[in-house]
Amino acid sequence: MKTQYNKSEIMKAAWSMFRSTVISFADALRKAWTNAKCATIDFSMNAMSENTTPAVVKTEQQQYDDYIAGRIGWYKRNGMF
């Protein structure tokens, strides 16, 4: 099943993040898409069967921090810092 996303709302969120923070527009757009995708996931215990164990779910901020740490690591490994 294909999920329909409201692209207008995603772009508005990206522009809002871009204007209110010091991140690039590409990073703001990635974060806006991540927020939209996470909003569609049902994290309730009723959605899981009894035979499955709940996965460790990172918060949006933890995911973004991991992404930024990876980018900084790449720059350090390539001698840009």
Short mmCIF file of N, CA and C in Angstrom, two decimals:
data_model
loop_
_atom_site.label_atom_id
_atom_site.label_comp_id
_atom_site.label_asym_id
_atom_site.label_seq_id
_atom_site.Cartn_x
_atom_site.Cartn_y
_atom_site.Cartn_z
N MET A 1 0.83 -1.17 0.00
CA MET A 1 0.00 0.00 0.00
C MET A 1 0.88 1.24 0.00
N LYS A 2 0.60 2.12 -0.91
CA LYS A 2 1.38 3.32 -1.05
C LYS A 2 0.79 4.43 -0.18
N THR A 3 1.64 5.09 0.58
CA THR A 3 1.19 6.16 1.45
C THR A 3 1.24 7.49 0.70
N GLN A 4 0.19 8.26 0.82
CA GLN A 4 0.14 9.58 0.20
C GLN A 4 0.63 10.61 1.21
N TYR A 5 1.59 11.40 0.81
CA TYR A 5 2.12 12.45 1.68
C TYR A 5 1.66 13.81 1.17
N ASN A 6 1.44 14.72 2.09
CA ASN A 6 1.07 16.08 1.73
C ASN A 6 2.36 16.85 1.47
N LYS A 7 2.77 16.92 0.21
CA LYS A 7 4.05 17.53 -0.14
C LYS A 7 4.09 19.02 0.16
N SER A 8 2.95 19.66 0.09
CA SER A 8 2.88 21.08 0.41
C SER A 8 3.24 21.31 1.88
N GLU A 9 2.68 20.49 2.76
CA GLU A 9 2.99 20.62 4.19
C GLU A 9 4.45 20.29 4.48
N ILE A 10 5.00 19.31 3.76
CA ILE A 10 6.40 18.94 3.96
C ILE A 10 7.31 20.10 3.54
N MET A 11 7.02 20.72 2.40
CA MET A 11 7.82 21.86 1.96
C MET A 11 7.70 23.05 2.91
N LYS A 12 6.48 23.30 3.40
CA LYS A 12 6.29 24.39 4.36
C LYS A 12 7.10 24.14 5.63
N ALA A 13 7.10 22.88 6.10
CA ALA A 13 7.87 22.54 7.29
C ALA A 13 9.37 22.71 7.03
N ALA A 14 9.82 22.30 5.84
CA ALA A 14 11.25 22.43 5.50
C ALA A 14 11.66 23.90 5.46
N TRP A 15 10.86 24.74 4.82
CA TRP A 15 11.19 26.17 4.76
C TRP A 15 11.19 26.79 6.15
N SER A 16 10.25 26.37 6.97
CA SER A 16 10.18 26.90 8.34
C SER A 16 11.45 26.52 9.12
N MET A 17 11.87 25.26 9.01
CA MET A 17 13.10 24.82 9.69
C MET A 17 14.32 25.56 9.14
N PHE A 18 14.36 25.72 7.83
CA PHE A 18 15.49 26.39 7.18
C PHE A 18 15.63 27.83 7.65
N ARG A 19 14.52 28.52 7.75
CA ARG A 19 14.54 29.93 8.15
C ARG A 19 14.82 30.12 9.64
N SER A 20 14.42 29.14 10.46
CA SER A 20 14.55 29.33 11.91
C SER A 20 15.81 28.69 12.50
N THR A 21 16.57 27.97 11.69
CA THR A 21 17.80 27.33 12.19
C THR A 21 18.96 27.67 11.27
N VAL A 22 20.11 27.10 11.57
CA VAL A 22 21.30 27.35 10.76
C VAL A 22 21.64 26.16 9.86
N ILE A 23 20.70 25.23 9.68
CA ILE A 23 20.96 24.07 8.83
C ILE A 23 20.70 24.42 7.37
N SER A 24 21.27 23.64 6.46
CA SER A 24 21.05 23.89 5.04
C SER A 24 19.63 23.48 4.66
N PHE A 25 19.18 23.95 3.50
CA PHE A 25 17.82 23.61 3.07
C PHE A 25 17.70 22.11 2.80
N ALA A 26 18.75 21.51 2.27
CA ALA A 26 18.71 20.06 2.01
C ALA A 26 18.51 19.28 3.31
N ASP A 27 19.21 19.67 4.36
CA ASP A 27 19.05 19.01 5.66
C ASP A 27 17.65 19.25 6.23
N ALA A 28 17.14 20.47 6.05
CA ALA A 28 15.79 20.77 6.53
C ALA A 28 14.75 19.94 5.78
N LEU A 29 14.95 19.76 4.48
CA LEU A 29 14.01 18.97 3.69
C LEU A 29 14.06 17.50 4.08
N ARG A 30 15.27 16.99 4.33
CA ARG A 30 15.40 15.60 4.79
C ARG A 30 14.68 15.40 6.12
N LYS A 31 14.86 16.35 7.03
CA LYS A 31 14.22 16.24 8.34
C LYS A 31 12.70 16.33 8.22
N ALA A 32 12.21 17.20 7.33
CA ALA A 32 10.76 17.32 7.13
C ALA A 32 10.18 16.01 6.57
N TRP A 33 10.90 15.39 5.63
CA TRP A 33 10.43 14.10 5.09
C TRP A 33 10.47 13.02 6.17
N THR A 34 11.51 13.02 7.00
CA THR A 34 11.58 12.04 8.09
C THR A 34 10.42 12.22 9.05
N ASN A 35 10.10 13.46 9.37
CA ASN A 35 8.96 13.73 10.25
C ASN A 35 7.67 13.23 9.64
N ALA A 36 7.48 13.45 8.34
CA ALA A 36 6.25 13.02 7.67
C ALA A 36 6.14 11.50 7.65
N LYS A 37 7.26 10.83 7.41
CA LYS A 37 7.24 9.37 7.37
C LYS A 37 7.02 8.78 8.76
N CYS A 38 7.64 9.38 9.78
CA CYS A 38 7.45 8.88 11.15
C CYS A 38 6.03 9.12 11.63
N ALA A 39 5.38 10.13 11.13
CA ALA A 39 4.00 10.43 11.56
C ALA A 39 3.02 9.36 11.07
N THR A 40 3.39 8.63 10.01
CA THR A 40 2.48 7.62 9.47
C THR A 40 2.65 6.26 10.12
N ILE A 41 3.70 6.07 10.91
CA ILE A 41 3.97 4.77 11.53
C ILE A 41 3.14 4.63 12.80
N ASP A 42 2.51 3.49 12.96
CA ASP A 42 1.70 3.22 14.15
C ASP A 42 2.60 2.54 15.18
N PHE A 43 2.96 3.27 16.23
CA PHE A 43 3.85 2.74 17.26
C PHE A 43 3.09 2.14 18.44
N SER A 44 1.80 2.02 18.33
CA SER A 44 1.03 1.51 19.47
C SER A 44 1.28 0.03 19.67
N MET A 45 1.12 -0.43 20.88
CA MET A 45 1.32 -1.86 21.19
C MET A 45 0.23 -2.71 20.55
N ASN A 46 -0.94 -2.13 20.26
CA ASN A 46 -2.01 -2.89 19.62
C ASN A 46 -1.64 -3.27 18.20
N ALA A 47 -0.76 -2.50 17.57
CA ALA A 47 -0.38 -2.77 16.19
C ALA A 47 0.60 -3.94 16.09
N MET A 48 1.20 -4.33 17.21
CA MET A 48 2.18 -5.42 17.21
C MET A 48 1.50 -6.71 17.66
N SER A 49 1.95 -7.81 17.07
CA SER A 49 1.40 -9.09 17.50
C SER A 49 2.11 -9.54 18.77
N GLU A 50 1.57 -10.57 19.39
CA GLU A 50 2.17 -11.05 20.65
C GLU A 50 3.51 -11.73 20.43
N ASN A 51 3.76 -12.24 19.22
CA ASN A 51 4.98 -12.99 18.95
C ASN A 51 6.16 -12.10 18.57
N THR A 52 5.94 -10.83 18.40
CA THR A 52 7.03 -9.94 18.03
C THR A 52 7.47 -9.11 19.22
N THR A 53 8.71 -8.75 19.20
CA THR A 53 9.22 -7.86 20.25
C THR A 53 9.29 -6.46 19.66
N PRO A 54 8.96 -5.46 20.43
CA PRO A 54 9.01 -4.11 19.89
C PRO A 54 10.44 -3.71 19.54
N ALA A 55 10.60 -3.09 18.39
CA ALA A 55 11.92 -2.63 17.96
C ALA A 55 12.30 -1.38 18.75
N VAL A 56 13.58 -1.19 18.86
CA VAL A 56 14.05 0.02 19.51
C VAL A 56 13.81 1.17 18.54
N VAL A 57 13.01 2.12 18.96
CA VAL A 57 12.65 3.23 18.09
C VAL A 57 13.36 4.49 18.58
N LYS A 58 14.16 5.07 17.69
CA LYS A 58 14.85 6.30 18.04
C LYS A 58 13.90 7.46 17.83
N THR A 59 14.05 8.46 18.65
CA THR A 59 13.25 9.66 18.47
C THR A 59 13.77 10.41 17.25
N GLU A 60 13.00 11.34 16.79
CA GLU A 60 13.38 12.14 15.64
C GLU A 60 14.68 12.89 15.90
N GLN A 61 14.82 13.42 17.10
CA GLN A 61 16.05 14.16 17.44
C GLN A 61 17.25 13.24 17.45
N GLN A 62 17.10 12.01 17.97
CA GLN A 62 18.21 11.06 17.98
C GLN A 62 18.61 10.68 16.56
N GLN A 63 17.63 10.49 15.67
CA GLN A 63 17.93 10.17 14.28
C GLN A 63 18.69 11.31 13.62
N TYR A 64 18.24 12.54 13.88
CA TYR A 64 18.90 13.69 13.28
C TYR A 64 20.31 13.87 13.84
N ASP A 65 20.48 13.67 15.14
CA ASP A 65 21.81 13.77 15.75
C ASP A 65 22.76 12.73 15.16
N ASP A 66 22.27 11.50 14.95
CA ASP A 66 23.09 10.46 14.33
C ASP A 66 23.49 10.86 12.91
N TYR A 67 22.55 11.44 12.18
CA TYR A 67 22.83 11.87 10.81
C TYR A 67 23.92 12.95 10.80
N ILE A 68 23.80 13.94 11.67
CA ILE A 68 24.79 15.02 11.73
C ILE A 68 26.14 14.48 12.17
N ALA A 69 26.15 13.57 13.14
CA ALA A 69 27.41 12.97 13.60
C ALA A 69 28.09 12.23 12.45
N GLY A 70 27.31 11.55 11.63
CA GLY A 70 27.87 10.85 10.48
C GLY A 70 28.46 11.81 9.47
N ARG A 71 27.77 12.93 9.24
CA ARG A 71 28.29 13.94 8.30
C ARG A 71 29.60 14.53 8.82
N ILE A 72 29.64 14.84 10.12
CA ILE A 72 30.86 15.42 10.70
C ILE A 72 31.99 14.40 10.62
N GLY A 73 31.68 13.13 10.88
CA GLY A 73 32.69 12.08 10.78
C GLY A 73 33.26 11.98 9.38
N TRP A 74 32.42 12.11 8.37
CA TRP A 74 32.88 12.05 6.98
C TRP A 74 33.85 13.19 6.70
N TYR A 75 33.50 14.40 7.15
CA TYR A 75 34.38 15.54 6.93
C TYR A 75 35.72 15.33 7.64
N LYS A 76 35.71 14.80 8.86
CA LYS A 76 36.95 14.56 9.59
C LYS A 76 37.81 13.50 8.88
N ARG A 77 37.16 12.42 8.42
CA ARG A 77 37.90 11.35 7.74
C ARG A 77 38.52 11.84 6.44
N ASN A 78 37.92 12.80 5.80
CA ASN A 78 38.42 13.31 4.52
C ASN A 78 39.26 14.57 4.66
N GLY A 79 39.67 14.88 5.88
CA GLY A 79 40.59 15.98 6.13
C GLY A 79 40.01 17.37 5.95
N MET A 80 38.72 17.52 6.09
CA MET A 80 38.11 18.82 5.90
C MET A 80 37.97 19.59 7.20
N PHE A 81 38.28 18.95 8.33
CA PHE A 81 38.27 19.63 9.63
C PHE A 81 39.64 19.61 10.18
#
